[in-house]
XYZ file of C-alpha atoms in Angstrom:
549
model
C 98.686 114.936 130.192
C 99.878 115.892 126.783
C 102.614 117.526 128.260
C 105.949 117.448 126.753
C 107.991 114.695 129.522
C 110.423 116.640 131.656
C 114.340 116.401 130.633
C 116.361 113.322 132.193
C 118.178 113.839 135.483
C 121.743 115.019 135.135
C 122.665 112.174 137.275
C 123.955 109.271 135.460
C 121.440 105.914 135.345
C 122.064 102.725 135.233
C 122.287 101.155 132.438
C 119.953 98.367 133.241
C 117.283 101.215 134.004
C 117.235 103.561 131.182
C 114.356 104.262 128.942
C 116.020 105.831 125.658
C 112.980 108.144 123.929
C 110.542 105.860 125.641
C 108.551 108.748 128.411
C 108.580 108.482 131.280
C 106.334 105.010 132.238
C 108.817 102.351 130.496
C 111.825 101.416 131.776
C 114.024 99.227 129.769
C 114.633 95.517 130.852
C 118.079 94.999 131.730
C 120.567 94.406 129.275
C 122.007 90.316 129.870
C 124.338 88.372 128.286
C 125.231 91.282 125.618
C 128.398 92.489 127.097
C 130.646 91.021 124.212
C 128.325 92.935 121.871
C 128.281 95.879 124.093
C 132.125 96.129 124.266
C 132.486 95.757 120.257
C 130.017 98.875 119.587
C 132.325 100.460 122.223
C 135.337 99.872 120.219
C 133.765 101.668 117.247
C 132.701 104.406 119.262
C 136.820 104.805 120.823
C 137.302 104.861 117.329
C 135.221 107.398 115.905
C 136.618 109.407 118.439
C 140.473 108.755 117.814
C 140.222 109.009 114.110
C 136.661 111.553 113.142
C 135.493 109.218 110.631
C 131.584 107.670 111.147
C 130.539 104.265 111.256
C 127.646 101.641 110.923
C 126.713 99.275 113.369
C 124.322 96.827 112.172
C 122.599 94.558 114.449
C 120.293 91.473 113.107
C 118.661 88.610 114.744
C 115.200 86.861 115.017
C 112.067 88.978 116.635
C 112.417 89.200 120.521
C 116.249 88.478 120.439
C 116.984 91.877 122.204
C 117.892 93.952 119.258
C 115.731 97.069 120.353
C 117.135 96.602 124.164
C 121.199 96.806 122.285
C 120.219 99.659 120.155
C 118.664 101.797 123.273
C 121.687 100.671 124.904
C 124.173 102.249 122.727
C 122.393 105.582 122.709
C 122.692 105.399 125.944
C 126.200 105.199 126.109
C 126.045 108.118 123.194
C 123.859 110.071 125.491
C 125.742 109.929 128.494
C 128.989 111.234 126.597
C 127.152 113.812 125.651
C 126.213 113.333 122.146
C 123.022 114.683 119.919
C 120.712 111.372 119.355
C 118.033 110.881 116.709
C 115.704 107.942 116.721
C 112.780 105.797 114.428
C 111.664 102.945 113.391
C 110.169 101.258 110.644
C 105.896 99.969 110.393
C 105.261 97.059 108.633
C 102.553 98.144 105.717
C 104.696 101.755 105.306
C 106.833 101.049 102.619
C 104.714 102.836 99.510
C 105.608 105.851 101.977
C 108.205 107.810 100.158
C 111.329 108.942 102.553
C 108.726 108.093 105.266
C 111.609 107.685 107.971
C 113.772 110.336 106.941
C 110.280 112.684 107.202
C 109.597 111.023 111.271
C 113.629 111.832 111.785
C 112.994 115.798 110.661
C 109.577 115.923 112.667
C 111.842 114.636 115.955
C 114.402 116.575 115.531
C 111.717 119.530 114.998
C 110.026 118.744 118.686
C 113.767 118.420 120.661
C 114.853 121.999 121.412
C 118.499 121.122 120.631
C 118.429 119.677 117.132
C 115.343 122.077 116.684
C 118.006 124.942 117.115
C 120.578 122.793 114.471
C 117.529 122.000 112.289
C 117.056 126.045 111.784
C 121.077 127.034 111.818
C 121.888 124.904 108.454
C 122.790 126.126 105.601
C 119.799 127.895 103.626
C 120.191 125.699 101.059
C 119.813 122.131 102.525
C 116.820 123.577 104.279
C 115.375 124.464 101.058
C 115.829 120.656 100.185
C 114.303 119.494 103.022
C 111.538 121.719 103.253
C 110.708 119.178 100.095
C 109.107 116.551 102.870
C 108.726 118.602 105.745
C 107.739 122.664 105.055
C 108.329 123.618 108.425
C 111.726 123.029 108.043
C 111.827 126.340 105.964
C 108.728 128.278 106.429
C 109.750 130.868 104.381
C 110.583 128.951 101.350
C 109.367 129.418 98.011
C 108.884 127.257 94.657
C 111.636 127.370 92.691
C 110.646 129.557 89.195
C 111.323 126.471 86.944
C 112.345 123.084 87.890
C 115.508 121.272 87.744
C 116.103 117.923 85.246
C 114.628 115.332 87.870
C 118.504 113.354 88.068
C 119.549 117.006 89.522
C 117.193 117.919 91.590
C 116.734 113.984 93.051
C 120.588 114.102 94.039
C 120.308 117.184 95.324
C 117.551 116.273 97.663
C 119.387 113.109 98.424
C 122.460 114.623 99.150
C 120.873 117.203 101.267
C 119.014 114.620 103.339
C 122.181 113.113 104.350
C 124.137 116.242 105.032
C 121.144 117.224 106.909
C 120.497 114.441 108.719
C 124.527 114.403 110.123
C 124.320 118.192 110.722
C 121.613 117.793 113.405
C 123.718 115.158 115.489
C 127.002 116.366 114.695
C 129.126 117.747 117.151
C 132.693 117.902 119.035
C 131.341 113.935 120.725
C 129.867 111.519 118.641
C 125.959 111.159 117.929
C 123.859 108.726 117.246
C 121.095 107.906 114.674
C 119.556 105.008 115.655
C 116.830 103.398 113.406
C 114.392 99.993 114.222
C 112.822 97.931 112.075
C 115.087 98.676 109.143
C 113.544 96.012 107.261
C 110.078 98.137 107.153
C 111.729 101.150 105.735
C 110.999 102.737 102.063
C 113.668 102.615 99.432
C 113.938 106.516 99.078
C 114.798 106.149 102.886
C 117.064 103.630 102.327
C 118.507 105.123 99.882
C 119.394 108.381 101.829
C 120.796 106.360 104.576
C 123.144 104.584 101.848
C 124.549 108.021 101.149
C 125.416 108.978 104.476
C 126.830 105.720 104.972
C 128.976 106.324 102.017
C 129.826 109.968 103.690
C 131.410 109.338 106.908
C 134.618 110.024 106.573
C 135.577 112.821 109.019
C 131.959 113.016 110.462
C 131.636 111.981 114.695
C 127.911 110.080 114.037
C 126.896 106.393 114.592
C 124.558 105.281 112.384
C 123.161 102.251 114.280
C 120.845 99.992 112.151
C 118.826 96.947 113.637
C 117.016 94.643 110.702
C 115.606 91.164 110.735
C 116.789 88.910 107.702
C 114.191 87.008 107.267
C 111.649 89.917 107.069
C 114.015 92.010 104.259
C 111.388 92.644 100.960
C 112.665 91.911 98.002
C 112.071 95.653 96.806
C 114.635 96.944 99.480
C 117.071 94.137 99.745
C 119.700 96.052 97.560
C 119.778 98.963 99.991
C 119.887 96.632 102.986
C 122.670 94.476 101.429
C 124.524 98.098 100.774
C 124.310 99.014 104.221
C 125.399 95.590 105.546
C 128.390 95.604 103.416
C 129.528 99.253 105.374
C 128.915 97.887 108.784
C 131.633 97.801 111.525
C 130.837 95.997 113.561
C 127.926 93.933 112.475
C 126.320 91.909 115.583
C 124.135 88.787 114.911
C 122.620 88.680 118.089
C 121.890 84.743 119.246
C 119.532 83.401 121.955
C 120.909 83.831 125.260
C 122.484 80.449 126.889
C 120.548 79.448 130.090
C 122.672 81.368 132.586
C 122.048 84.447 130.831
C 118.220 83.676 131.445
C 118.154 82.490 134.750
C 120.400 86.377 135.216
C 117.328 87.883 133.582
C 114.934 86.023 135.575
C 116.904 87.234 138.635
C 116.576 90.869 137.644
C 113.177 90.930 136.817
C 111.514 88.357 138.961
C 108.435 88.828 141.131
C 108.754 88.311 144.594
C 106.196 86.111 145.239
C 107.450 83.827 142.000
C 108.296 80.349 143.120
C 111.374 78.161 142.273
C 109.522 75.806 140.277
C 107.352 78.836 138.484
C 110.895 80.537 138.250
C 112.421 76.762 136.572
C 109.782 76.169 134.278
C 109.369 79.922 133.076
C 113.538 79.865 131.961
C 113.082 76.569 130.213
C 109.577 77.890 128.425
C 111.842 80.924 127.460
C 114.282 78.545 125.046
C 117.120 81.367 125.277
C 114.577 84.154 123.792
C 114.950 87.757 126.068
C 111.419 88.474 125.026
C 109.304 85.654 126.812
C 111.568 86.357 129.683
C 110.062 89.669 129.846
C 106.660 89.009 128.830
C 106.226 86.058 131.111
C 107.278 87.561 133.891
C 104.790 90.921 132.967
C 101.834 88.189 132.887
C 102.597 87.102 136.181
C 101.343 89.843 137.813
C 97.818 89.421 135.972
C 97.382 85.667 136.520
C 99.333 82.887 138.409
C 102.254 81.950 137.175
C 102.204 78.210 136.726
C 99.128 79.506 133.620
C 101.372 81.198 131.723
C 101.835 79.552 128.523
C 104.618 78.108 126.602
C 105.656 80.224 123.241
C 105.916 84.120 122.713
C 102.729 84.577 120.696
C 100.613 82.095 123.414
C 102.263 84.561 126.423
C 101.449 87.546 124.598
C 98.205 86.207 124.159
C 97.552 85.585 127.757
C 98.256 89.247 128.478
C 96.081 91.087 126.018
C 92.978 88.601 127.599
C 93.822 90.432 130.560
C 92.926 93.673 130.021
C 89.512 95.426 130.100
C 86.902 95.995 126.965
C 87.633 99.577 126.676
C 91.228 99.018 126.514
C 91.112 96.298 124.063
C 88.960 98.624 121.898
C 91.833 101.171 122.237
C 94.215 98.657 121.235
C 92.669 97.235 118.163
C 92.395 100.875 117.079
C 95.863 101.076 117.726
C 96.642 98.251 115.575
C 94.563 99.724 112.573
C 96.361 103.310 112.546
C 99.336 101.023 111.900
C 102.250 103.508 113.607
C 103.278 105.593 116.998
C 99.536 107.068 117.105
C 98.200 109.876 119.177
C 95.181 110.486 121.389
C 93.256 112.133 119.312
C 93.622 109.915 116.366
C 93.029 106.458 118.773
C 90.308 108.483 120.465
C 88.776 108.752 116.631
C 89.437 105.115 115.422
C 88.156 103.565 118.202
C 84.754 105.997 118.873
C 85.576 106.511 122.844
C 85.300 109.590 124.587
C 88.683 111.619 125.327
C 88.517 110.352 129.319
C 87.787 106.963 128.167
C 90.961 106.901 125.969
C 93.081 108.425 128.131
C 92.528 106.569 130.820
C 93.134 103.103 128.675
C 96.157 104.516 127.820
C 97.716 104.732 131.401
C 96.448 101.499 131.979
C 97.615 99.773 129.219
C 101.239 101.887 129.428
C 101.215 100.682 133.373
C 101.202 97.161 131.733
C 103.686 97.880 129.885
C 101.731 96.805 126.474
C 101.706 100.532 125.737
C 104.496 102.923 125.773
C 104.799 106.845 125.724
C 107.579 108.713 124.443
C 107.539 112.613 122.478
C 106.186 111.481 119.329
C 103.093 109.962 121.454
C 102.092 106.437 122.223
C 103.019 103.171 120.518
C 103.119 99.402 121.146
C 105.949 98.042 123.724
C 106.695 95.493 120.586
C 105.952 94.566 116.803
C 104.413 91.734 118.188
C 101.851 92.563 120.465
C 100.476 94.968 117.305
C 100.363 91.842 115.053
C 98.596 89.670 117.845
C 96.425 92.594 118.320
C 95.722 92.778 114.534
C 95.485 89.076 113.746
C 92.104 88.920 116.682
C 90.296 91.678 114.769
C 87.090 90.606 112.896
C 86.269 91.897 109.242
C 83.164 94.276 110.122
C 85.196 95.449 113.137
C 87.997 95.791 110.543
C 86.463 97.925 108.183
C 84.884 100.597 110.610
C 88.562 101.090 112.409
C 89.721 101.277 108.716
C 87.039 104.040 107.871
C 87.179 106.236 111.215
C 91.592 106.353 110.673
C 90.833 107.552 107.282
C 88.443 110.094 108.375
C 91.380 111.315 111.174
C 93.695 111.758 108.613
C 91.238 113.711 106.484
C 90.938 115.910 109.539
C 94.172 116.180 110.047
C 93.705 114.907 113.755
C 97.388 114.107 113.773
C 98.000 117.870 113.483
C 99.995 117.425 110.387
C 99.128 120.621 109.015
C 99.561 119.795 105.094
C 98.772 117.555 102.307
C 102.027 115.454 102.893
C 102.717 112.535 101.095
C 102.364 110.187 104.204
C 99.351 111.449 104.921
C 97.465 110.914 101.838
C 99.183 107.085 101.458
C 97.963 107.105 104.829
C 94.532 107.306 103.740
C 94.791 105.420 100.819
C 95.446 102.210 102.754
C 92.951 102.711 105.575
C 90.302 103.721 102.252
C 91.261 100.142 100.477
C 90.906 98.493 103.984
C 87.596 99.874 104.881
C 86.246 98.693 100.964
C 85.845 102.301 99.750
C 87.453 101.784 96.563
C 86.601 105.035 94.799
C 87.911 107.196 97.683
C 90.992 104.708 97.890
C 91.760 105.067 94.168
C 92.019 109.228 94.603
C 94.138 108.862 97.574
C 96.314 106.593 96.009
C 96.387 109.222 92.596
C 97.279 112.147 94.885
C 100.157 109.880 97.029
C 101.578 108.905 93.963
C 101.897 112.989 92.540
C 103.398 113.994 95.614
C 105.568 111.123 95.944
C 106.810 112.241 91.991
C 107.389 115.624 93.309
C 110.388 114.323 95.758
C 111.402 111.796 93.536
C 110.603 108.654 95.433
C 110.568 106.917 92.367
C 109.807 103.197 94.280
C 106.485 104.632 95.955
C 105.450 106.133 92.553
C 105.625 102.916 90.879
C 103.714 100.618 93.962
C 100.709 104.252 94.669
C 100.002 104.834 91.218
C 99.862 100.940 90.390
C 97.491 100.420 93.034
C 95.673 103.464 91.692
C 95.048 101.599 88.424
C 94.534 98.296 90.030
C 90.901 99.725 91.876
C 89.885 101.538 88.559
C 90.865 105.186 89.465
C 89.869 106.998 85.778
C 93.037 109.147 85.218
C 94.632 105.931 83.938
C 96.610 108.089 81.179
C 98.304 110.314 83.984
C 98.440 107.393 86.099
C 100.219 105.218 83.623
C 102.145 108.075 82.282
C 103.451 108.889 86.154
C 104.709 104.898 86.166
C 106.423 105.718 82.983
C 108.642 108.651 84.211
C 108.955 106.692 87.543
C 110.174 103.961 85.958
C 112.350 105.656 83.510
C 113.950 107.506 86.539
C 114.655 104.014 88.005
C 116.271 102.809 84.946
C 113.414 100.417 83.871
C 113.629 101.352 80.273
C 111.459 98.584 79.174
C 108.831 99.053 82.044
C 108.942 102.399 81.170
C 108.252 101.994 77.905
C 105.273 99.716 78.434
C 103.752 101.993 81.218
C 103.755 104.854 78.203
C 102.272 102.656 75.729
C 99.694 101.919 77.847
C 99.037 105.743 78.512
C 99.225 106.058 74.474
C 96.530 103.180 73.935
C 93.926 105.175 76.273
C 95.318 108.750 75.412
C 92.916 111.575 73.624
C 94.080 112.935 70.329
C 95.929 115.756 72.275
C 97.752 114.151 74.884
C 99.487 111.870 72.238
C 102.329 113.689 71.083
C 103.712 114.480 74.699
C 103.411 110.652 75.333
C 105.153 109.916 72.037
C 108.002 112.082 73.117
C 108.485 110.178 76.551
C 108.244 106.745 74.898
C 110.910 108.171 72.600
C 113.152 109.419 75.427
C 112.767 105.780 77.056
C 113.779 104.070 74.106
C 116.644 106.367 73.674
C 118.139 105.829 77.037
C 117.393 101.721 76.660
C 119.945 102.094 73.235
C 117.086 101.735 70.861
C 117.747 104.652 68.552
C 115.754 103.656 65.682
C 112.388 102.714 67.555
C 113.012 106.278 69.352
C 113.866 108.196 66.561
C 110.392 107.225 65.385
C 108.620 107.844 68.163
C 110.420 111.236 68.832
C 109.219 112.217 64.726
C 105.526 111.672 65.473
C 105.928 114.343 68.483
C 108.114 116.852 66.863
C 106.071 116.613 63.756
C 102.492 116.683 65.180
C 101.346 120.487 64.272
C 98.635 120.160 67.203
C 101.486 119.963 70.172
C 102.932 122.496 71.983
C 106.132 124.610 70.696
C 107.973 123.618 73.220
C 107.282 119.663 73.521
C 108.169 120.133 69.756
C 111.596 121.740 70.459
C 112.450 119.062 72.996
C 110.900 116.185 70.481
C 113.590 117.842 67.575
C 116.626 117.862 70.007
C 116.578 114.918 70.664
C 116.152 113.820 67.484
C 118.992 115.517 66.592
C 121.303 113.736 69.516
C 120.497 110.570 67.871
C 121.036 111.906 63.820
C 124.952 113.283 65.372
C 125.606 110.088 67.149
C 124.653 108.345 63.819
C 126.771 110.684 61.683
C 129.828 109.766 63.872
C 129.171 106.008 63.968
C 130.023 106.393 60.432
């Protein structure tokens, strides 16, 4: 059962059939009333071909509009040609997870045999990079003897991801990286995927991007705006008019479904693809003339449905948050193995579950929200507790103290109302997120750290400092260090001084720096070196004052 699904047939599908990364349950509904936005993607793909150069096809629109069903479709058409595909999606709750998507686009590529093969032929160098977030990607590498200035070394990493990321779909036909839920994403993700946007010239890859608007954070807005701005074409899918439905209803009806169930099911629908779908899913569970107006009420109607034990495998499900794994749901939700597996098929021969390489997830965002929403507080807690105790076992098979782990467990700590434990997790997220620069997640782990009373808070505030100052915050940055100052011991004052001073040199202020900066170099207790650096730069302000006059 935990087999890896056989390859497709060589024979060409439909493309009203195919299931793009899904496994082998789920079959795609059919693609209706999209062929305008079909053909445009088309275009852009003719194009990439006549001329070499990349592009970015964005596609927004409401939840249940069909965006998923046009993305699948275009790596489709990608796959059929030929071309090297990579897929993910974003998880609502993720975002403190530092290059979080770029580190689920490695791991596919590592379980495909093709881009497996790519992922281990690129240059020694960008796998060094990369090995940064996922080790496997270079077993073999080694620390680097000393370490770079961080603005080096974080371009470098950057630039490597996105080099990377078009070497493993490259090839003489166009590929495809396809990513969900873009609005979910972390900015060091999104800032990756801005790069390779901005690289594409004379690269055959589609980088096909599906967001909802309305859902954008503030904290990643810039990045999505960026990536908008590239796009060619961007589709703003619309609800389908009413012949469009009544196609749908066509290609998906039961047989037993009645005109009038079949009349008052299209006008329930109000132009939306998914209560189409849903609707007619619930049929087969109930009569049709009882299921409900709305998405969320039809949804509803379908999870009531469904047995105890597989309810209890969905709401642990729900709590892990992502694509999850038996062995992980199997821990959450206290089952045996047979009783998990077997929910599994049932709930993936409803369709509420599906199964692709990476292991199971929900068939939509919104069936995991509805799931969520209907889960009591004690209930809550233990499913909260028992996902943090999988990811301390590494159930997941993760191997290594990864930065998406341990944020992992921070969250499902907080949840469960283990504060302590949370307040670690979050201090050891926010270190390794510092180590590959994902400045953003730094900030958010390390803030939370302080916010549940973790007792590092020099470190902690210090971390937020360099963070900050690597963002080009100058003035948070300069309050995170003067926080760390006001709780600092005796010896861990001059290297604070020295960063304060560095902040306030790069925000223009060279006489507050210059003072800080003295206090460090001229503190006999600190170390030679901190000293050294403290005088330097003490010495790049005294030049630029000598030429000012």
């Amino acid at each position: 059962r935990d087999a890896t699904p056989p390859p497709p047939a060589v024979a060409e599908p439909s493309i009203d059939a195919v299931a793009v990364r899904a496994g082998p349950h789920r079959v795609s509904p059919p693609l209706i009333g999209r062929d305008v936005h079909l053909a445009a993607v088309r275009g852009a793909l003719a194009a990439i071909d006549a001329d070499g150069s990349g592009r970015v096809v964005a596609i927004t629109g409401e939840a249940g509009i069909g965006k998923t069903r046009l993305g699948e479709a275009i790596v489709h058409d990608v796959q059929v040609g030929g071309g090297a595909t990579l897929a993910t999606r974003g998880h609502r709750g993720e975002a403190a997870i530092g290059y979080g998507a770029i580190v689920d686009l490695l791991r596919a590529a590592q379980r495909d045999p093709a881009t497996a093969a790519r992922l281990q032929s690129l240059d020694a160098s960008l796998r060094t990079e990369l090995a940064r977030l996922v080790p496997a990607v270079d077993p073999g590498r080694r620390p680097p003897a000393r370490s770079a200035p961080d603005s080096t070394a974080h371009a470098r990493l950057v630039s490597a991801i996105a080099d990377g990321l078009w070497a493993l779909v490259e090839g003489d036909v166009t590929g495809v990286l396809w990513i969900d839920d873009l609005h979910w994403l972390d900015a060091a993700s999104l800032e990756a995927l801005v790069v390779l946007a901005r690289r594409l010239a004379g690269r055959r890859i589609v980088l096909v991007l599906a967001w909802r608007e309305e859902d954008v954070p503030a904290e990643v807005a810039e990045g999505v705006r960026a990536l908008a701005a590239v796009a060619d074409p961007r589709i703003e899918l619309d609800r389908l008019p009413p012949m469009a439905v009544a196609a749908l209803v066509d290609r998906l009806r039961p047989e037993d479904l009645s005109e009038a169930e079949r009349a008052r099911i299209e006008s329930a629908a109000e132009g939306l693809p998914l209560y189409v779908v849903e609707a007619l899913a619930a049929v087969g569970a109930a009569d049709a003339s009882s299921v409900p107006p709305g998405v969320r009420a039809v949804l509803r109607s379908r999870l009531d449905a469904i047995d105890e034990t597989s309810s209890q495998i969905l709401a642990a499900a729900a709590i892990i948050g992502r694509s999850f794994d038996v062995s992980m749901v199997r821990h959450a939700s206290g089952r045996s193995e047979d009783e998990t597996v077997d929910a599994l098929d049932r709930l993936v021969a409803r369709a509420i579950v599906r199964e692709g390489p990476a292991g199971y997830d929900f068939a939509h965002g919104a069936l995991r929200d509805l799931v969520d929403a209907g889960i009591g507080l004690a209930r809550r807690r233990l499913l909260h507790r028992r996902a943090a105790e999988g990811l301390r076992l590494d159930l997941g098979g993760v191997g290594r103290n990864d930065l998406g782990r341990w944020t992992g467990i921070a969250i499902h700590e907080r949840e469960a109302g283990r504060t302590d434990e949370a307040a670690e997790a979050y201090r050891i997220a926010a270190g390794l997120a510092a180590a590959v620069y994902a400045n953003a997640s730094v900030v958010e782990l390390a803030t939370d750290a302080l916010a549940l009373g973790h007792p590092d808070a020099v470190e902690l505030h210090a971390l937020v400092g360099r963070a900050r100052t690597r963002l080009g915050d100058y003035s948070g940055a300069v309050a995170a260090f003067e926080a760390a100052a006001a709780r600092a011991a005796p010896d861990e004052l001059p290297a604070i001084e020295w960063q304060i001073g560095r902040a306030r040199l790069r925000r223009g202020d060279l006489v507050g720096a210059d003072r800080h900066l003295a206090t460090a170099a001229e503190d006999r207790g600190a170390a030679p070196a901190l000293r050294a650096r403290a005088w330097v730069d003490r010495s790049v302000i005294a030049r630029g004052a000598v030429r000012r006059t």
